[in-house]
Amino acid sequence: MSEGVEWGLHCVTLLALVPPDMAMPAAKLAEFHELPPAYLAKHLQALSRHGIVEAVPGPKGGYRLAKPATEITMLDVVHAIDGDDNAFQCSEIRRCGPAKVAKKEYVKTCGIARAMWAAEATWRAELRSRTVAELVLGLPEDVSPRAAEKALAWFPTAIR
Amino acid sequence: MSEGVEWGLHCVTLLALVPPDMAMPAAKLAEFHELPPAYLAKHLQALSRHGIVEAVPGPKGGYRLAKPATEITMLDVVHAIDGDDNAFQCSEIRRCGPAKVAKKEYVKTCGIARAMWAAEATWRAELRSRTVAELVLGLPEDVSPRAAEKALAWFPTAIR
DNA sequence: GTCCCTATACTCGGATAGCAAGTGTCCGAGTATAGGCGG
DNA sequence: CCGCCTATACTCGGACACTTGCTATCCGAGTATAGGGAC
């Protein structure tokens, strides 16, 4: 899985703390995680194209969430950055070789592909059930008070 | 996900039909699916290293299952070929930037990584619950009688 | 003092190089076989 | 006729090029702002 997924999830979580009438530039998002700004921008563009974040141009511009954090699932972010294709790709090799028959004979999909896709379906269901809002609510439990203090001190200098 | 996973699953399913005292060469496995023989061999080596299939050298040699098909899960095959690393890799970017604190302060794992890994756990559980034996039992339901006939006619020419 | 205009600086967006992992291929090491030879 | 030996041919196993997609970067298009000037 692409590394950008991790970046995207962290950035979306951080953007969820930005007031709806403000925005945070990509450079600040990169600074907060010490990420290469130009490359992170590429992933933020993907999130923007898929309607997850909203881009505000010009000075006092930046990114903000395009919809409430309760309506953005982790699956949305993963799909926006890594694409929504199945991880398992069935190339129908069963239709090749000495046992191949007419195309019309293959009515059901390959059993192997069905099983793999069923497993991916549970994975997607799990990620679809987790919203960005839940990630934010879980933050106080994971970050130490000292780190939270530093983050809160930095935050006002980043939003515009 | 690597294309070799698909090849490996199909080959293991085919090998499940080989009598325990016989073997099928990699070249025949490749022929049955019209796959590049040399490259398929690479994946079969991986299956052999992980104790899924057993390699028999010399003439009348080839591959056979190293244990009963009921004890080989789809997850075993996927892990052997694609590796058992988590698809989501947490690089701990939360420990960087202006809000970073001492290493000892990060006691719990990142909430984002926990959620991603939980989703992967359901994916693995699903694949672990499916054995190669079940794939074989599902074959008659998916392949047309005509294809089964051709496969059965080819099969004796491939095992040694 | 207030309104309008213009130059500015900051933002995002897409087009452009570099690199690593997966893809594809090859040749060498090892072994059970099959045939020939000797007893 | 039977047993042993040797040459053979077939197998797997690891080491070597190539290509696609992810990684990383830059510069151009667009816009709200801030300052200056006119009224």
Coordinates of C-alpha atoms (C1' of nucleotides) in Angstrom, one line a residue:
Chain A
M1 CA 0.0 0.0 0.0
S2 CA 1.2 3.5 -0.9
E3 CA 2.9 5.5 1.8
G4 CA 0.6 8.4 0.8
V5 CA -2.3 6.7 2.5
E6 CA -0.7 7.2 5.9
W7 CA 0.1 10.8 5.1
G8 CA -3.5 11.4 3.9
L9 CA -5.1 9.9 6.9
H10 CA -2.9 12.0 9.3
C11 CA -3.5 15.2 7.3
V12 CA -7.3 14.6 7.2
T13 CA -7.3 14.1 10.9
L14 CA -5.5 17.3 11.4
L15 CA -7.7 19.2 9.0
A16 CA -10.7 18.0 11.0
L17 CA -9.5 20.4 13.8
V18 CA -9.6 23.4 11.4
P19 CA -12.6 25.7 11.8
P20 CA -14.9 25.4 8.8
D21 CA -14.3 29.1 7.8
M22 CA -10.5 28.7 7.9
A23 CA -7.9 26.7 6.1
M24 CA -4.4 25.2 6.5
P25 CA -1.9 25.4 3.7
A26 CA -0.2 22.3 2.4
A27 CA 3.2 23.6 3.5
K28 CA 1.9 23.7 7.1
L29 CA 0.5 20.2 6.9
A30 CA 3.9 19.1 5.7
E31 CA 5.7 20.9 8.4
F32 CA 3.6 19.3 11.1
H33 CA 4.7 15.8 10.0
E34 CA 8.1 16.7 8.5
L35 CA 7.1 15.5 5.1
P36 CA 8.3 16.7 1.7
P37 CA 5.9 19.6 0.9
A38 CA 5.9 19.2 -2.9
Y39 CA 5.0 15.5 -2.7
L40 CA 2.5 15.8 0.0
A41 CA 0.8 18.4 -2.2
K42 CA 0.3 15.7 -4.8
H43 CA -1.7 13.6 -2.5
L44 CA -3.7 16.5 -1.2
Q45 CA -4.7 17.1 -4.8
A46 CA -6.0 13.6 -5.0
L47 CA -8.1 14.2 -1.9
S48 CA -9.4 17.4 -3.4
R49 CA -10.4 15.7 -6.7
H50 CA -12.4 13.1 -4.8
G51 CA -14.3 15.8 -2.7
I52 CA -12.7 14.9 0.6
V53 CA -10.9 18.2 1.2
E54 CA -11.6 21.6 -0.3
A55 CA -8.9 23.8 -1.7
V56 CA -9.0 27.5 -1.1
P57 CA -6.7 29.5 -3.4
G58 CA -4.9 32.7 -2.8
P59 CA -3.5 34.2 0.4
K60 CA -5.3 33.0 3.5
G61 CA -5.9 29.9 1.5
G62 CA -5.1 26.3 2.0
Y63 CA -7.1 23.1 2.6
R64 CA -10.1 22.3 4.7
L65 CA -12.5 19.4 4.9
A66 CA -15.1 19.5 2.2
K67 CA -17.7 17.8 4.4
P68 CA -18.2 17.0 8.1
A69 CA -15.7 14.7 9.6
T70 CA -18.5 12.3 10.5
E71 CA -19.2 11.8 6.8
I72 CA -15.7 11.0 5.8
T73 CA -14.7 7.4 6.2
M74 CA -11.2 6.0 6.3
L75 CA -12.1 4.0 3.2
D76 CA -12.9 7.3 1.3
V77 CA -9.3 8.5 2.0
V78 CA -7.7 5.2 1.1
H79 CA -9.7 5.0 -2.2
A80 CA -8.9 8.6 -3.0
I81 CA -5.1 8.1 -2.7
D82 CA -4.6 4.4 -3.6
G83 CA -7.4 4.1 -6.1
D84 CA -10.6 2.0 -5.7
D85 CA -9.4 -1.0 -7.7
N86 CA -9.4 -4.4 -6.0
A87 CA -6.0 -5.4 -4.6
F88 CA -6.5 -8.8 -6.1
Q89 CA -6.7 -8.6 -9.9
C90 CA -8.2 -11.7 -11.7
S91 CA -6.7 -12.1 -15.1
E92 CA -8.8 -15.1 -15.9
I93 CA -5.9 -17.4 -16.5
R94 CA -8.4 -20.3 -16.1
R95 CA -9.5 -19.4 -19.6
C96 CA -6.1 -20.2 -21.0
G97 CA -4.3 -23.5 -21.7
P98 CA -5.4 -26.9 -22.8
A99 CA -8.7 -26.8 -20.8
K100 CA -10.0 -23.6 -22.3
V101 CA -13.5 -23.6 -23.8
A102 CA -15.7 -21.1 -25.5
K103 CA -16.1 -17.7 -23.7
K104 CA -19.8 -18.2 -23.2
E105 CA -19.1 -21.3 -21.0
Y106 CA -17.6 -19.1 -18.2
V107 CA -20.8 -17.9 -16.6
K108 CA -19.7 -17.7 -13.0
T109 CA -16.7 -15.8 -11.8
C110 CA -13.6 -17.7 -10.8
G111 CA -14.0 -19.1 -7.3
I112 CA -10.5 -18.0 -6.3
A113 CA -11.4 -14.4 -7.3
R114 CA -14.7 -14.6 -5.4
A115 CA -12.9 -15.7 -2.2
M116 CA -10.2 -13.0 -2.5
W117 CA -12.8 -10.3 -3.2
A118 CA -14.9 -11.5 -0.3
A119 CA -12.0 -11.0 2.0
E120 CA -11.4 -7.5 0.6
A121 CA -15.0 -6.7 1.1
T122 CA -14.6 -7.3 4.8
W123 CA -11.6 -5.1 4.8
R124 CA -13.5 -2.3 3.1
A125 CA -16.5 -2.7 5.4
E126 CA -14.2 -2.3 8.4
L127 CA -12.6 0.9 7.0
R128 CA -16.0 2.2 5.9
S129 CA -17.3 1.9 9.4
R130 CA -14.5 4.1 10.8
T131 CA -15.0 7.8 10.2
V132 CA -12.4 10.6 10.5
A133 CA -14.5 12.0 13.4
E134 CA -13.8 8.8 15.4
L135 CA -10.1 9.2 14.7
V136 CA -10.2 12.7 16.2
L137 CA -12.2 11.6 19.2
G138 CA -9.5 8.9 19.8
L139 CA -6.7 11.4 19.7
P140 CA -6.7 12.4 23.4
E141 CA -6.4 8.8 24.4
D142 CA -3.2 8.3 22.3
V143 CA -1.2 11.5 22.3
S144 CA 0.5 12.4 25.5
P145 CA -0.6 15.7 27.3
R146 CA 2.8 17.2 26.6
A147 CA 2.5 16.5 22.8
A148 CA -1.1 17.8 22.8
E149 CA 0.2 21.0 24.5
K150 CA 2.8 21.6 21.8
A151 CA 0.4 20.8 19.0
L152 CA -2.2 23.3 20.4
A153 CA 0.5 26.0 20.7
W154 CA 1.5 25.4 17.1
F155 CA -1.9 25.2 15.6
P156 CA -3.0 28.9 15.7
T157 CA 0.2 29.7 13.7
A158 CA -0.9 27.4 10.9
I159 CA -4.5 28.2 10.2
R160 CA -5.5 31.3 8.3
Chain B
M1 CA -1.1 -7.1 -4.8
S2 CA 1.3 -9.2 -6.8
E3 CA 0.1 -11.1 -9.8
G4 CA 2.0 -14.1 -8.6
V5 CA -0.7 -14.6 -5.9
E6 CA -3.3 -15.4 -8.5
W7 CA -0.9 -17.8 -10.2
G8 CA 0.0 -19.5 -6.9
L9 CA -3.6 -20.0 -5.8
H10 CA -4.5 -21.6 -9.1
C11 CA -1.4 -23.8 -9.1
V12 CA -2.0 -25.0 -5.5
T13 CA -5.6 -25.8 -6.4
L14 CA -4.4 -27.8 -9.4
L15 CA -1.7 -29.5 -7.3
A16 CA -4.4 -30.6 -4.8
L17 CA -5.6 -33.0 -7.5
V18 CA -2.2 -34.7 -7.8
P19 CA -2.0 -38.0 -6.0
P20 CA 0.3 -37.8 -3.0
D21 CA 2.9 -40.2 -4.5
M22 CA 3.2 -38.3 -7.8
A23 CA 4.2 -34.8 -8.9
M24 CA 3.6 -32.3 -11.6
P25 CA 6.5 -30.3 -13.1
A26 CA 6.5 -26.5 -13.1
A27 CA 6.5 -26.6 -16.9
K28 CA 3.2 -28.4 -16.9
L29 CA 1.7 -26.1 -14.4
A30 CA 2.7 -23.2 -16.6
E31 CA 1.3 -24.9 -19.7
F32 CA -2.1 -25.4 -18.1
H33 CA -2.5 -21.7 -17.5
E34 CA -0.3 -20.4 -20.4
L35 CA 2.1 -18.7 -18.0
P36 CA 5.8 -17.9 -18.5
P37 CA 7.4 -21.1 -17.2
A38 CA 10.6 -19.5 -15.8
Y39 CA 8.8 -16.8 -13.9
L40 CA 6.1 -19.2 -12.5
A41 CA 9.0 -21.3 -11.2
K42 CA 10.1 -18.3 -9.1
H43 CA 6.8 -18.3 -7.3
L44 CA 6.7 -22.0 -6.9
Q45 CA 10.1 -21.7 -5.2
A46 CA 8.6 -19.3 -2.7
L47 CA 5.8 -21.8 -2.0
S48 CA 8.4 -24.5 -1.5
R49 CA 10.4 -22.4 0.9
H50 CA 7.3 -21.8 3.1
G51 CA 6.4 -25.5 3.2
I52 CA 3.3 -25.3 1.1
V53 CA 4.4 -27.4 -1.8
E54 CA 7.2 -30.0 -1.9
A55 CA 9.7 -30.2 -4.7
V56 CA 10.8 -33.5 -6.1
P57 CA 14.0 -33.3 -8.1
G58 CA 15.1 -35.4 -11.0
P59 CA 13.1 -37.2 -13.7
K60 CA 9.6 -38.1 -12.7
G61 CA 10.0 -35.1 -10.4
G62 CA 8.0 -31.9 -10.0
Y63 CA 5.8 -30.3 -7.3
R64 CA 3.2 -31.7 -5.0
L65 CA 1.4 -30.4 -1.9
A66 CA 3.6 -30.6 1.2
K67 CA 0.6 -31.2 3.5
P68 CA -3.1 -32.0 3.1
A69 CA -5.2 -29.5 1.2
T70 CA -7.4 -29.1 4.2
E71 CA -4.5 -27.7 6.2
I72 CA -3.4 -25.1 3.6
T73 CA -5.3 -21.8 3.9
M74 CA -5.5 -19.2 1.2
L75 CA -3.7 -16.9 3.6
D76 CA -0.7 -19.3 3.7
V77 CA -0.4 -19.0 -0.1
V78 CA -0.8 -15.2 -0.1
H79 CA 1.8 -14.8 2.7
A80 CA 4.3 -17.1 1.0
I81 CA 4.2 -15.1 -2.3
D82 CA 3.5 -11.6 -1.2
G83 CA 5.1 -11.7 2.2
D84 CA 3.5 -11.4 5.6
D85 CA 4.1 -7.7 6.1
N86 CA 1.2 -5.5 6.8
A87 CA 0.0 -3.7 3.7
F88 CA -0.3 -0.5 5.8
Q89 CA 3.1 0.5 7.1
C90 CA 3.2 3.0 9.9
S91 CA 6.2 5.2 9.7
E92 CA 5.3 7.1 12.9
I93 CA 5.2 10.5 11.3
R94 CA 3.3 11.6 14.4
R95 CA 6.7 11.6 16.2
C96 CA 8.0 14.3 13.8
G97 CA 7.4 18.0 13.5
P98 CA 6.7 20.8 16.0
A99 CA 4.6 18.6 18.3
K100 CA 7.1 15.8 18.8
V101 CA 8.1 14.8 22.3
A102 CA 10.4 12.3 24.0
K103 CA 10.2 8.8 22.6
K104 CA 9.0 7.4 25.9
E105 CA 5.9 9.5 25.8
Y106 CA 4.5 7.4 22.8
V107 CA 3.2 4.4 24.8
K108 CA 0.2 3.5 22.7
T109 CA 0.4 2.8 19.0
C110 CA -1.0 5.3 16.6
G111 CA -4.8 5.2 16.4
I112 CA -4.7 5.4 12.6
A113 CA -2.4 2.4 12.4
R114 CA -4.5 0.5 14.8
A115 CA -7.6 1.0 12.7
M116 CA -5.8 0.1 9.5
W117 CA -4.3 -3.0 11.0
A118 CA -7.7 -4.0 12.5
A119 CA -9.2 -3.9 9.0
E120 CA -6.3 -6.0 7.7
A121 CA -6.9 -8.5 10.5
T122 CA -10.5 -9.1 9.3
W123 CA -9.1 -9.6 5.8
R124 CA -6.6 -12.1 7.0
A125 CA -9.2 -13.9 9.2
E126 CA -11.4 -14.3 6.1
L127 CA -8.5 -15.8 4.0
R128 CA -7.4 -18.0 6.9
S129 CA -10.9 -19.5 7.1
R130 CA -10.7 -20.6 3.5
T131 CA -8.7 -23.7 2.7
V132 CA -7.4 -25.0 -0.6
A133 CA -9.6 -28.0 -0.1
E134 CA -12.7 -25.8 -0.2
L135 CA -11.5 -24.3 -3.4
V136 CA -11.2 -27.7 -4.9
L137 CA -14.7 -28.7 -3.7
G138 CA -16.0 -25.5 -5.3
L139 CA -14.5 -26.3 -8.7
P140 CA -17.4 -28.4 -10.1
E141 CA -19.7 -25.6 -9.4
D142 CA -17.7 -23.1 -11.5
V143 CA -16.1 -24.9 -14.4
S144 CA -18.3 -26.0 -17.2
P145 CA -18.6 -29.8 -17.9
R146 CA -16.9 -29.3 -21.2
A147 CA -13.9 -27.6 -19.6
A148 CA -13.7 -30.2 -16.9
E149 CA -13.7 -32.9 -19.5
K150 CA -10.7 -31.3 -21.3
A151 CA -8.9 -30.8 -18.1
L152 CA -9.4 -34.4 -17.1
A153 CA -8.1 -35.6 -20.4
W154 CA -4.9 -33.4 -20.1
F155 CA -4.3 -34.3 -16.5
P156 CA -2.8 -37.8 -16.9
T157 CA -0.2 -36.4 -19.4
A158 CA 1.1 -34.0 -16.8
I159 CA 1.6 -36.0 -13.7
R160 CA 4.5 -38.3 -13.3
Chain C
dG1 C1' -12.1 60.2 5.7
dT2 C1' -13.9 56.8 2.3
dC3 C1' -13.9 54.3 -1.9
dC4 C1' -11.6 52.2 -5.8
dC5 C1' -7.8 50.5 -8.4
dT6 C1' -3.6 48.1 -9.0
dA7 C1' 0.5 45.6 -7.8
dT8 C1' 1.8 41.9 -4.9
dA9 C1' 2.5 37.7 -2.7
dC10 C1' 0.7 33.6 -1.6
dT11 C1' -2.0 29.6 -2.8
dC12 C1' -3.1 25.4 -5.5
dG13 C1' -2.6 22.5 -10.0
dG14 C1' -0.5 19.8 -13.4
dA15 C1' 3.6 18.4 -16.1
dT16 C1' 8.4 16.6 -15.5
dA17 C1' 12.8 13.4 -13.7
dG18 C1' 14.5 9.6 -10.5
dC19 C1' 14.3 5.2 -8.2
dA20 C1' 12.8 0.8 -6.2
dA21 C1' 10.2 -3.3 -6.4
dG22 C1' 8.0 -6.4 -9.2
dT23 C1' 8.5 -8.8 -13.8
dG24 C1' 10.8 -11.8 -16.8
dT25 C1' 14.7 -14.7 -18.2
dC26 C1' 18.7 -17.5 -18.1
dC27 C1' 22.1 -21.1 -16.8
dG28 C1' 24.2 -24.2 -13.2
dA29 C1' 23.7 -28.0 -9.3
dG30 C1' 21.6 -32.2 -8.1
dT31 C1' 19.1 -36.7 -8.8
dA32 C1' 16.3 -40.7 -10.4
dT33 C1' 16.2 -43.1 -14.5
dA34 C1' 17.5 -46.1 -18.4
dG35 C1' 20.6 -48.5 -20.9
dG36 C1' 24.9 -51.1 -21.4
dC37 C1' 28.4 -54.1 -19.5
dG38 C1' 30.3 -57.8 -16.8
dG39 C1' 29.7 -61.8 -14.1
Chain D
dC1 C1' 19.8 -64.5 -16.9
dC2 C1' 20.8 -61.1 -13.1
dG3 C1' 23.1 -57.4 -10.8
dC4 C1' 26.0 -53.3 -11.0
dC5 C1' 27.8 -49.2 -13.1
dT6 C1' 27.8 -45.2 -15.9
dA7 C1' 26.0 -41.8 -18.9
dT8 C1' 21.9 -39.3 -19.6
dA9 C1' 18.1 -36.3 -19.4
dC10 C1' 15.1 -34.1 -16.6
dT11 C1' 14.1 -31.6 -12.5
dC12 C1' 14.6 -27.6 -9.2
dG13 C1' 17.3 -23.5 -7.3
dG14 C1' 19.5 -19.1 -7.3
dA15 C1' 21.8 -15.2 -9.9
dC16 C1' 21.2 -11.7 -13.7
dA17 C1' 18.5 -7.7 -17.0
dC18 C1' 14.3 -5.0 -17.8
dT19 C1' 9.9 -2.4 -17.1
dT20 C1' 6.1 -0.4 -14.7
dG21 C1' 4.5 2.4 -11.0
dC22 C1' 5.5 4.9 -6.8
dT23 C1' 8.6 8.7 -5.1
dA24 C1' 10.1 13.3 -5.4
dT25 C1' 10.5 17.9 -7.5
dC26 C1' 9.7 22.0 -10.1
dC27 C1' 7.4 25.9 -12.4
dG28 C1' 3.0 28.1 -14.2
dA29 C1' -2.2 29.7 -13.5
dG30 C1' -5.3 31.9 -10.4
dT31 C1' -7.0 34.7 -6.5
dA32 C1' -7.7 37.4 -2.1
dT33 C1' -5.1 40.7 0.0
dA34 C1' -2.8 45.1 1.2
dG35 C1' -1.3 49.4 0.0
dG36 C1' -1.6 53.7 -2.5
dG37 C1' -4.1 57.2 -4.9
dA38 C1' -8.2 59.8 -6.2
dC39 C1' -12.5 61.9 -4.9

